Amino acid sequence: MSSEVRKEVILERLGRDQRVSVLELSAEFKVSGETIRRDLKDLEAEGTVRRVHGGAIPAGRTADTPITERIQFNALEKDEVAGMARGLISDDCVIFLDTGTTTLALARRLVGFKKLKLYTNSLRIAQAACEHFGVRVQMTPGSLRPIEQDLVGYETISYIQQFHFDMVFMGAAAINADYGFMDFEEDEARIRQVLLKQTAHSVVIADHSKFGKVGNVITAPFGGVNTLVTDRRPPENIFGAVRAEELEIIHA
């Protein structure tokens, strides 16, 4: 396939998905990542795309879809996942919820507790959780990301490393049979990697739309997480990879 044809396909993908990944494109076209990066560099020079870490987005678009928009995607499925995840939490324990729309759905379901302590780096999760009388909320420090409405950076990671959590609940941008749990942004991935070291039980909560996607950062292999909660059984290739690593799967 010529460079010009690849570029046409890349632009078609961008029009459909609003983001492309170097890893995904190199696998699809059976060329090196460097070849894809040259294609993206050419398209950026033409003013049609903007390169970001690990891929590209349409020119003029920010790297992240605002959380205010993502909340609307698969809202019922996220609430279903949140309901199943809520059943894993017992009172009088310490949990961490990282930023994300499914973890936000879980925060909204934390009713009925009397002595639950919740740590988070998400402004929206803190606001939702503090509405429940029996939940004590503690926020991390850090640098504010307006699009995600969360706190990230060195101060956030340093703060998290001071604690041990009974359970950690985190999202994922992609769940891939070959790479495991992935993210688009390094800030999110690094915080999640630290959280995995600071807990007795790690839980990824994600709806089925994350299956088969490819992110830019490999956050954790399947064997690095204890439980996956999702709204439907994963596709066979992911299901097999997950079970091979003895990762518990809870699904509707």
Short mmCIF file of C-alpha atoms in Angstrom, two decimals, residues 122-217:
data_model
loop_
_atom_site.label_atom_id
_atom_site.label_comp_id
_atom_site.label_asym_id
_atom_site.label_seq_id
_atom_site.Cartn_x
_atom_site.Cartn_y
_atom_site.Cartn_z
CA SER A 122 -11.17 13.65 40.45
CA LEU A 123 -13.10 16.81 41.31
CA ARG A 124 -16.35 15.35 39.94
CA ILE A 125 -15.98 12.12 41.92
CA ALA A 126 -15.27 14.05 45.11
CA GLN A 127 -18.38 16.17 44.59
CA ALA A 128 -20.57 13.13 43.89
CA ALA A 129 -19.24 11.06 46.79
CA CYS A 130 -19.49 13.80 49.41
CA GLU A 131 -23.25 13.90 48.88
CA HIS A 132 -23.45 10.56 50.72
CA PHE A 133 -23.48 11.08 54.49
CA GLY A 134 -21.47 7.93 55.29
CA VAL A 135 -18.58 8.61 52.89
CA ARG A 136 -15.56 10.65 53.97
CA VAL A 137 -13.77 12.14 50.98
CA GLN A 138 -10.09 13.01 50.70
CA MET A 139 -8.61 14.59 47.55
CA THR A 140 -5.06 14.34 46.28
CA PRO A 141 -3.00 17.41 45.45
CA GLY A 142 -1.74 17.96 41.91
CA SER A 143 -2.03 19.99 38.74
CA LEU A 144 -5.57 20.51 37.46
CA ARG A 145 -6.48 19.22 34.00
CA PRO A 146 -9.54 21.27 32.97
CA ILE A 147 -10.77 18.80 30.34
CA GLU A 148 -10.74 15.83 32.74
CA GLN A 149 -11.43 17.95 35.84
CA ASP A 150 -8.85 15.96 37.78
CA LEU A 151 -5.48 16.38 39.49
CA VAL A 152 -2.31 14.78 38.11
CA GLY A 153 1.46 15.04 38.21
CA TYR A 154 4.36 14.46 40.59
CA GLU A 155 2.52 15.76 43.67
CA THR A 156 -0.40 13.43 43.00
CA ILE A 157 1.81 10.37 42.66
CA SER A 158 3.92 11.30 45.69
CA TYR A 159 0.77 11.71 47.79
CA ILE A 160 -0.71 8.36 46.70
CA GLN A 161 2.53 6.58 47.59
CA GLN A 162 2.01 7.46 51.26
CA PHE A 163 -1.08 5.23 51.57
CA HIS A 164 -2.32 1.67 51.36
CA PHE A 165 -5.88 1.21 50.08
CA ASP A 166 -8.16 -1.74 50.74
CA MET A 167 -9.47 -1.46 47.19
CA VAL A 168 -8.68 0.65 44.15
CA PHE A 169 -11.20 1.20 41.35
CA MET A 170 -9.89 2.51 38.07
CA GLY A 171 -10.97 2.94 34.49
CA ALA A 172 -9.21 2.05 31.24
CA ALA A 173 -9.23 3.68 27.84
CA ALA A 174 -8.72 0.34 26.08
CA ILE A 175 -8.75 -3.38 26.86
CA ASN A 176 -6.65 -5.22 24.30
CA ALA A 177 -5.93 -8.95 24.01
CA ASP A 178 -2.28 -8.33 23.11
CA TYR A 179 -1.41 -5.43 25.40
CA GLY A 180 -3.78 -5.65 28.37
CA PHE A 181 -5.14 -2.45 29.91
CA MET A 182 -4.17 0.71 28.02
CA ASP A 183 -4.63 4.47 28.19
CA PHE A 184 -4.25 7.45 25.85
CA GLU A 185 -2.52 9.78 28.31
CA GLU A 186 0.67 9.15 30.29
CA ASP A 187 -0.61 11.07 33.33
CA GLU A 188 -3.52 8.64 33.80
CA ALA A 189 -1.42 5.56 33.13
CA ARG A 190 1.31 6.54 35.62
CA ILE A 191 -1.21 7.22 38.39
CA ARG A 192 -2.88 3.87 37.76
CA GLN A 193 0.45 2.06 37.80
CA VAL A 194 1.23 3.57 41.21
CA LEU A 195 -2.26 2.74 42.52
CA LEU A 196 -1.74 -0.93 41.61
CA LYS A 197 1.22 -1.00 43.99
CA GLN A 198 -0.67 0.65 46.84
CA THR A 199 -3.65 -1.68 47.20
CA ALA A 200 -4.64 -5.13 48.36
CA HIS A 201 -7.27 -5.45 45.62
CA SER A 202 -7.30 -3.66 42.26
CA VAL A 203 -10.46 -3.43 40.15
CA VAL A 204 -10.80 -2.15 36.60
CA ILE A 205 -14.36 -1.07 35.79
CA ALA A 206 -15.18 -0.52 32.12
CA ASP A 207 -18.07 -1.02 29.73
CA HIS A 208 -17.84 -3.21 26.63
CA SER A 209 -16.94 -0.31 24.31
CA LYS A 210 -13.35 -0.54 25.58
CA PHE A 211 -12.86 -4.11 24.29
CA GLY A 212 -10.50 -4.43 21.35
CA LYS A 213 -9.36 -0.81 21.35
CA VAL A 214 -5.68 0.17 21.32
CA GLY A 215 -4.37 2.98 23.48
CA ASN A 216 -1.04 4.78 23.35
CA VAL A 217 0.29 3.70 26.76
#
